[in-house]
mmCIF file with all atom_site columns, C-alpha atoms in Angstrom:
data_model
loop_
_atom_site.group_PDB
_atom_site.id
_atom_site.type_symbol
_atom_site.label_atom_id
_atom_site.label_alt_id
_atom_site.label_comp_id
_atom_site.label_asym_id
_atom_site.label_entity_id
_atom_site.label_seq_id
_atom_site.pdbx_PDB_ins_code
_atom_site.Cartn_x
_atom_site.Cartn_y
_atom_site.Cartn_z
_atom_site.occupancy
_atom_site.B_iso_or_equiv
_atom_site.pdbx_formal_charge
_atom_site.auth_seq_id
_atom_site.auth_comp_id
_atom_site.auth_asym_id
_atom_site.auth_atom_id
_atom_site.pdbx_PDB_model_num
ATOM 1   C CA . UNK A 1 1   ? 76.449  162.988 175.611 1.00 35.00 ? 16  UNK A CA 1
ATOM 2   C CA . UNK A 1 2   ? 77.818  164.937 172.663 1.00 39.00 ? 17  UNK A CA 1
ATOM 3   C CA . UNK A 1 3   ? 77.652  163.403 169.218 1.00 38.00 ? 18  UNK A CA 1
ATOM 4   C CA . UNK A 1 4   ? 80.883  162.255 167.599 1.00 35.00 ? 19  UNK A CA 1
ATOM 5   C CA . UNK A 1 5   ? 81.995  161.783 163.994 1.00 39.00 ? 20  UNK A CA 1
ATOM 6   C CA . UNK A 1 6   ? 79.752  159.309 162.266 1.00 40.00 ? 21  UNK A CA 1
ATOM 7   C CA . UNK A 1 7   ? 77.289  159.581 165.141 1.00 39.00 ? 22  UNK A CA 1
ATOM 8   C CA . UNK A 1 8   ? 79.011  156.786 167.066 1.00 43.00 ? 23  UNK A CA 1
ATOM 9   C CA . UNK A 1 9   ? 80.568  157.090 170.482 1.00 40.00 ? 24  UNK A CA 1
ATOM 10  C CA . UNK A 1 10  ? 84.320  156.877 170.003 1.00 41.00 ? 25  UNK A CA 1
ATOM 11  C CA . UNK A 1 11  ? 84.168  156.890 166.217 1.00 42.00 ? 26  UNK A CA 1
ATOM 12  C CA . UNK A 1 12  ? 85.465  154.162 163.922 1.00 45.00 ? 27  UNK A CA 1
ATOM 13  C CA . UNK A 1 13  ? 88.822  155.660 162.914 1.00 59.00 ? 28  UNK A CA 1
ATOM 14  C CA . UNK A 1 14  ? 90.866  152.780 164.276 1.00 72.00 ? 29  UNK A CA 1
ATOM 15  C CA . UNK A 1 15  ? 88.937  150.003 162.576 1.00 85.00 ? 30  UNK A CA 1
ATOM 16  C CA . UNK A 1 16  ? 90.638  150.244 159.152 1.00 89.00 ? 31  UNK A CA 1
ATOM 17  C CA . UNK A 1 17  ? 94.120  149.906 160.592 1.00 90.00 ? 32  UNK A CA 1
ATOM 18  C CA . UNK A 1 18  ? 93.043  146.928 162.699 1.00 93.00 ? 33  UNK A CA 1
ATOM 19  C CA . UNK A 1 19  ? 91.647  145.261 159.576 1.00 95.00 ? 34  UNK A CA 1
ATOM 20  C CA . UNK A 1 20  ? 94.911  145.788 157.717 1.00 94.00 ? 35  UNK A CA 1
ATOM 21  C CA . UNK A 1 21  ? 97.093  144.614 160.587 1.00 96.00 ? 36  UNK A CA 1
ATOM 22  C CA . UNK A 1 22  ? 94.874  141.615 161.344 1.00 96.00 ? 37  UNK A CA 1
ATOM 23  C CA . UNK A 1 23  ? 94.822  140.463 157.716 1.00 97.00 ? 38  UNK A CA 1
ATOM 24  C CA . UNK A 1 24  ? 98.596  140.761 157.522 1.00 97.00 ? 39  UNK A CA 1
ATOM 25  C CA . UNK A 1 25  ? 99.063  138.676 160.673 1.00 97.00 ? 40  UNK A CA 1
ATOM 26  C CA . UNK A 1 26  ? 96.670  136.003 159.415 1.00 98.00 ? 41  UNK A CA 1
ATOM 27  C CA . UNK A 1 27  ? 98.543  135.828 156.103 1.00 98.00 ? 42  UNK A CA 1
ATOM 28  C CA . UNK A 1 28  ? 101.853 135.639 157.965 1.00 97.00 ? 43  UNK A CA 1
ATOM 29  C CA . UNK A 1 29  ? 100.510 132.489 159.608 1.00 97.00 ? 44  UNK A CA 1
ATOM 30  C CA . UNK A 1 30  ? 99.561  130.968 156.238 1.00 97.00 ? 45  UNK A CA 1
ATOM 31  C CA . UNK A 1 31  ? 98.383  131.922 152.764 1.00 97.00 ? 46  UNK A CA 1
ATOM 32  C CA . UNK A 1 32  ? 94.606  131.981 152.444 1.00 97.00 ? 47  UNK A CA 1
ATOM 33  C CA . UNK A 1 33  ? 91.672  132.971 150.290 1.00 94.00 ? 48  UNK A CA 1
ATOM 34  C CA . UNK A 1 34  ? 89.352  135.786 151.329 1.00 94.00 ? 49  UNK A CA 1
ATOM 35  C CA . UNK A 1 35  ? 86.562  133.655 152.754 1.00 94.00 ? 50  UNK A CA 1
ATOM 36  C CA . UNK A 1 36  ? 88.990  131.756 155.001 1.00 95.00 ? 51  UNK A CA 1
ATOM 37  C CA . UNK A 1 37  ? 90.459  135.051 156.209 1.00 97.00 ? 52  UNK A CA 1
ATOM 38  C CA . UNK A 1 38  ? 86.944  136.259 156.994 1.00 95.00 ? 53  UNK A CA 1
ATOM 39  C CA . UNK A 1 39  ? 86.288  133.154 159.084 1.00 94.00 ? 54  UNK A CA 1
ATOM 40  C CA . UNK A 1 40  ? 89.597  133.497 160.981 1.00 96.00 ? 55  UNK A CA 1
ATOM 41  C CA . UNK A 1 41  ? 89.398  137.270 161.503 1.00 95.00 ? 56  UNK A CA 1
ATOM 42  C CA . UNK A 1 42  ? 87.150  136.987 164.554 1.00 92.00 ? 57  UNK A CA 1
ATOM 43  C CA . UNK A 1 43  ? 89.889  135.012 166.351 1.00 93.00 ? 58  UNK A CA 1
ATOM 44  C CA . UNK A 1 44  ? 92.200  138.021 166.551 1.00 94.00 ? 59  UNK A CA 1
ATOM 45  C CA . UNK A 1 45  ? 90.264  141.180 165.679 1.00 93.00 ? 60  UNK A CA 1
ATOM 46  C CA . UNK A 1 46  ? 90.629  143.597 168.613 1.00 90.00 ? 61  UNK A CA 1
ATOM 47  C CA . UNK A 1 47  ? 87.187  145.206 168.217 1.00 88.00 ? 62  UNK A CA 1
ATOM 48  C CA . UNK A 1 48  ? 84.669  142.336 168.096 1.00 85.00 ? 63  UNK A CA 1
ATOM 49  C CA . UNK A 1 49  ? 81.726  144.737 167.940 1.00 88.00 ? 64  UNK A CA 1
ATOM 50  C CA . UNK A 1 50  ? 83.220  146.200 164.720 1.00 88.00 ? 65  UNK A CA 1
ATOM 51  C CA . UNK A 1 51  ? 84.196  142.998 162.938 1.00 92.00 ? 66  UNK A CA 1
ATOM 52  C CA . UNK A 1 52  ? 84.299  143.855 159.231 1.00 92.00 ? 67  UNK A CA 1
ATOM 53  C CA . UNK A 1 53  ? 81.972  142.232 156.735 1.00 93.00 ? 68  UNK A CA 1
ATOM 54  C CA . UNK A 1 54  ? 83.304  140.256 153.776 1.00 94.00 ? 69  UNK A CA 1
ATOM 55  C CA . UNK A 1 55  ? 83.118  143.183 151.318 1.00 95.00 ? 70  UNK A CA 1
ATOM 56  C CA . UNK A 1 56  ? 85.224  145.344 153.652 1.00 94.00 ? 71  UNK A CA 1
ATOM 57  C CA . UNK A 1 57  ? 87.734  142.529 153.956 1.00 96.00 ? 72  UNK A CA 1
ATOM 58  C CA . UNK A 1 58  ? 88.012  142.186 150.164 1.00 96.00 ? 73  UNK A CA 1
ATOM 59  C CA . UNK A 1 59  ? 88.517  145.954 149.836 1.00 95.00 ? 74  UNK A CA 1
ATOM 60  C CA . UNK A 1 60  ? 91.324  145.720 152.405 1.00 96.00 ? 75  UNK A CA 1
ATOM 61  C CA . UNK A 1 61  ? 92.904  142.851 150.453 1.00 97.00 ? 76  UNK A CA 1
ATOM 62  C CA . UNK A 1 62  ? 92.687  144.890 147.236 1.00 96.00 ? 77  UNK A CA 1
ATOM 63  C CA . UNK A 1 63  ? 94.316  147.874 148.994 1.00 95.00 ? 78  UNK A CA 1
ATOM 64  C CA . UNK A 1 64  ? 97.077  145.663 150.397 1.00 97.00 ? 79  UNK A CA 1
ATOM 65  C CA . UNK A 1 65  ? 97.648  144.169 146.963 1.00 97.00 ? 80  UNK A CA 1
ATOM 66  C CA . UNK A 1 66  ? 97.839  147.666 145.422 1.00 97.00 ? 81  UNK A CA 1
ATOM 67  C CA . UNK A 1 67  ? 100.443 148.593 148.075 1.00 95.00 ? 82  UNK A CA 1
ATOM 68  C CA . UNK A 1 68  ? 102.450 145.506 147.141 1.00 97.00 ? 83  UNK A CA 1
ATOM 69  C CA . UNK A 1 69  ? 102.038 144.031 150.641 1.00 97.00 ? 84  UNK A CA 1
ATOM 70  C CA . UNK A 1 70  ? 100.220 140.918 149.397 1.00 98.00 ? 85  UNK A CA 1
ATOM 71  C CA . UNK A 1 71  ? 100.020 139.092 146.104 1.00 98.00 ? 86  UNK A CA 1
ATOM 72  C CA . UNK A 1 72  ? 97.355  136.762 144.868 1.00 97.00 ? 87  UNK A CA 1
ATOM 73  C CA . UNK A 1 73  ? 97.280  133.774 142.593 1.00 94.00 ? 88  UNK A CA 1
ATOM 74  C CA . UNK A 1 74  ? 94.368  131.802 141.288 1.00 92.00 ? 89  UNK A CA 1
ATOM 75  C CA . UNK A 1 75  ? 94.182  128.357 142.860 1.00 87.00 ? 90  UNK A CA 1
ATOM 76  C CA . UNK A 1 76  ? 92.156  125.667 141.113 1.00 82.00 ? 91  UNK A CA 1
ATOM 77  C CA . UNK A 1 77  ? 88.799  124.906 142.625 1.00 74.00 ? 92  UNK A CA 1
ATOM 78  C CA . UNK A 1 78  ? 85.063  124.919 142.164 1.00 71.00 ? 93  UNK A CA 1
ATOM 79  C CA . UNK A 1 79  ? 83.702  127.583 139.858 1.00 69.00 ? 94  UNK A CA 1
ATOM 80  C CA . UNK A 1 80  ? 87.042  128.417 138.260 1.00 68.00 ? 95  UNK A CA 1
ATOM 81  C CA . UNK A 1 81  ? 89.096  128.680 141.416 1.00 74.00 ? 96  UNK A CA 1
ATOM 82  C CA . UNK A 1 82  ? 89.785  131.165 144.164 1.00 87.00 ? 97  UNK A CA 1
ATOM 83  C CA . UNK A 1 83  ? 92.296  133.886 144.737 1.00 93.00 ? 98  UNK A CA 1
ATOM 84  C CA . UNK A 1 84  ? 94.792  132.845 147.365 1.00 96.00 ? 99  UNK A CA 1
ATOM 85  C CA . UNK A 1 85  ? 96.688  135.672 149.042 1.00 98.00 ? 100 UNK A CA 1
ATOM 86  C CA . UNK A 1 86  ? 100.206 135.586 150.451 1.00 97.00 ? 101 UNK A CA 1
ATOM 87  C CA . UNK A 1 87  ? 102.535 138.130 152.007 1.00 97.00 ? 102 UNK A CA 1
ATOM 88  C CA . UNK A 1 88  ? 105.346 139.825 150.139 1.00 98.00 ? 103 UNK A CA 1
ATOM 89  C CA . UNK A 1 89  ? 108.476 141.402 151.605 1.00 97.00 ? 104 UNK A CA 1
ATOM 90  C CA . UNK A 1 90  ? 106.556 144.688 151.711 1.00 97.00 ? 105 UNK A CA 1
ATOM 91  C CA . UNK A 1 91  ? 103.865 142.903 153.736 1.00 97.00 ? 106 UNK A CA 1
ATOM 92  C CA . UNK A 1 92  ? 106.421 141.634 156.255 1.00 97.00 ? 107 UNK A CA 1
ATOM 93  C CA . UNK A 1 93  ? 107.756 145.200 156.603 1.00 96.00 ? 108 UNK A CA 1
ATOM 94  C CA . UNK A 1 94  ? 104.201 146.440 157.168 1.00 96.00 ? 109 UNK A CA 1
ATOM 95  C CA . UNK A 1 95  ? 103.695 143.818 159.886 1.00 96.00 ? 110 UNK A CA 1
ATOM 96  C CA . UNK A 1 96  ? 106.821 145.115 161.637 1.00 96.00 ? 111 UNK A CA 1
ATOM 97  C CA . UNK A 1 97  ? 105.461 148.671 161.372 1.00 95.00 ? 112 UNK A CA 1
ATOM 98  C CA . UNK A 1 98  ? 102.085 147.723 162.886 1.00 94.00 ? 113 UNK A CA 1
ATOM 99  C CA . UNK A 1 99  ? 103.696 145.677 165.636 1.00 94.00 ? 114 UNK A CA 1
ATOM 100 C CA . UNK A 1 100 ? 105.862 148.637 166.690 1.00 94.00 ? 115 UNK A CA 1
ATOM 101 C CA . UNK A 1 101 ? 102.896 151.014 166.429 1.00 93.00 ? 116 UNK A CA 1
ATOM 102 C CA . UNK A 1 102 ? 100.590 148.861 168.565 1.00 93.00 ? 117 UNK A CA 1
ATOM 103 C CA . UNK A 1 103 ? 103.272 148.159 171.173 1.00 94.00 ? 118 UNK A CA 1
ATOM 104 C CA . UNK A 1 104 ? 103.841 151.900 171.565 1.00 93.00 ? 119 UNK A CA 1
ATOM 105 C CA . UNK A 1 105 ? 100.093 152.498 171.856 1.00 92.00 ? 120 UNK A CA 1
ATOM 106 C CA . UNK A 1 106 ? 99.823  149.673 174.394 1.00 93.00 ? 121 UNK A CA 1
ATOM 107 C CA . UNK A 1 107 ? 102.252 151.499 176.682 1.00 95.00 ? 122 UNK A CA 1
ATOM 108 C CA . UNK A 1 108 ? 100.126 154.628 176.402 1.00 94.00 ? 123 UNK A CA 1
ATOM 109 C CA . UNK A 1 109 ? 96.921  152.660 176.987 1.00 92.00 ? 124 UNK A CA 1
ATOM 110 C CA . UNK A 1 110 ? 98.333  151.139 180.166 1.00 94.00 ? 125 UNK A CA 1
ATOM 111 C CA . UNK A 1 111 ? 99.102  154.655 181.456 1.00 94.00 ? 126 UNK A CA 1
ATOM 112 C CA . UNK A 1 112 ? 95.604  155.809 180.514 1.00 93.00 ? 127 UNK A CA 1
ATOM 113 C CA . UNK A 1 113 ? 93.958  152.795 182.183 1.00 92.00 ? 128 UNK A CA 1
ATOM 114 C CA . UNK A 1 114 ? 95.958  153.419 185.348 1.00 93.00 ? 129 UNK A CA 1
ATOM 115 C CA . UNK A 1 115 ? 94.535  156.946 185.391 1.00 92.00 ? 130 UNK A CA 1
ATOM 116 C CA . UNK A 1 116 ? 91.016  155.637 184.775 1.00 89.00 ? 131 UNK A CA 1
ATOM 117 C CA . UNK A 1 117 ? 91.511  153.293 187.714 1.00 89.00 ? 132 UNK A CA 1
ATOM 118 C CA . UNK A 1 118 ? 92.715  156.133 189.967 1.00 88.00 ? 133 UNK A CA 1
ATOM 119 C CA . UNK A 1 119 ? 89.854  158.397 188.945 1.00 89.00 ? 134 UNK A CA 1
ATOM 120 C CA . UNK A 1 120 ? 87.389  155.537 189.430 1.00 82.00 ? 135 UNK A CA 1
ATOM 121 C CA . UNK A 1 121 ? 88.618  154.952 192.992 1.00 72.00 ? 136 UNK A CA 1
ATOM 122 C CA . UNK A 1 122 ? 88.228  158.646 193.783 1.00 73.00 ? 137 UNK A CA 1
ATOM 123 C CA . UNK A 1 123 ? 84.816  158.712 192.166 1.00 72.00 ? 138 UNK A CA 1
ATOM 124 C CA . UNK A 1 124 ? 83.604  155.717 194.189 1.00 68.00 ? 139 UNK A CA 1
ATOM 125 C CA . UNK A 1 125 ? 84.962  157.311 197.393 1.00 67.00 ? 140 UNK A CA 1
ATOM 126 C CA . UNK A 1 126 ? 83.126  160.585 196.607 1.00 70.00 ? 141 UNK A CA 1
ATOM 127 C CA . UNK A 1 127 ? 79.839  158.764 196.066 1.00 70.00 ? 142 UNK A CA 1
ATOM 128 C CA . UNK A 1 128 ? 80.118  157.032 199.468 1.00 67.00 ? 143 UNK A CA 1
ATOM 129 C CA . UNK A 1 129 ? 80.436  160.301 201.377 1.00 62.00 ? 144 UNK A CA 1
ATOM 130 C CA . UNK A 1 130 ? 77.264  161.451 203.152 1.00 61.00 ? 145 UNK A CA 1
#
């Protein structure tokens, strides 16, 4: 099999956008601090084998905050408190963008999977021939 970017089959190009979209959806459900988001991320992340680590999640939160999609405030707590993140209007707009993007891709994926299914049936039939 030929080697791909990063040496991984299929590459990891889609992971960053899934992190962003997943974090936005989790924050749409309720405001949260980073560690809580990390614990909840596995519930919805579409690529379980590529679940991001906590440092990647915090980088995504920092990027989203720089974009104005989330804002943080310090909530009182142990050790001086924690940053709690919440969505902004920009974040809600970004959720709408990702929802439309993924729905469009889903239509294309269904078409692709139908073709995989058709090719698989032909392949199995070819292997059964003497």
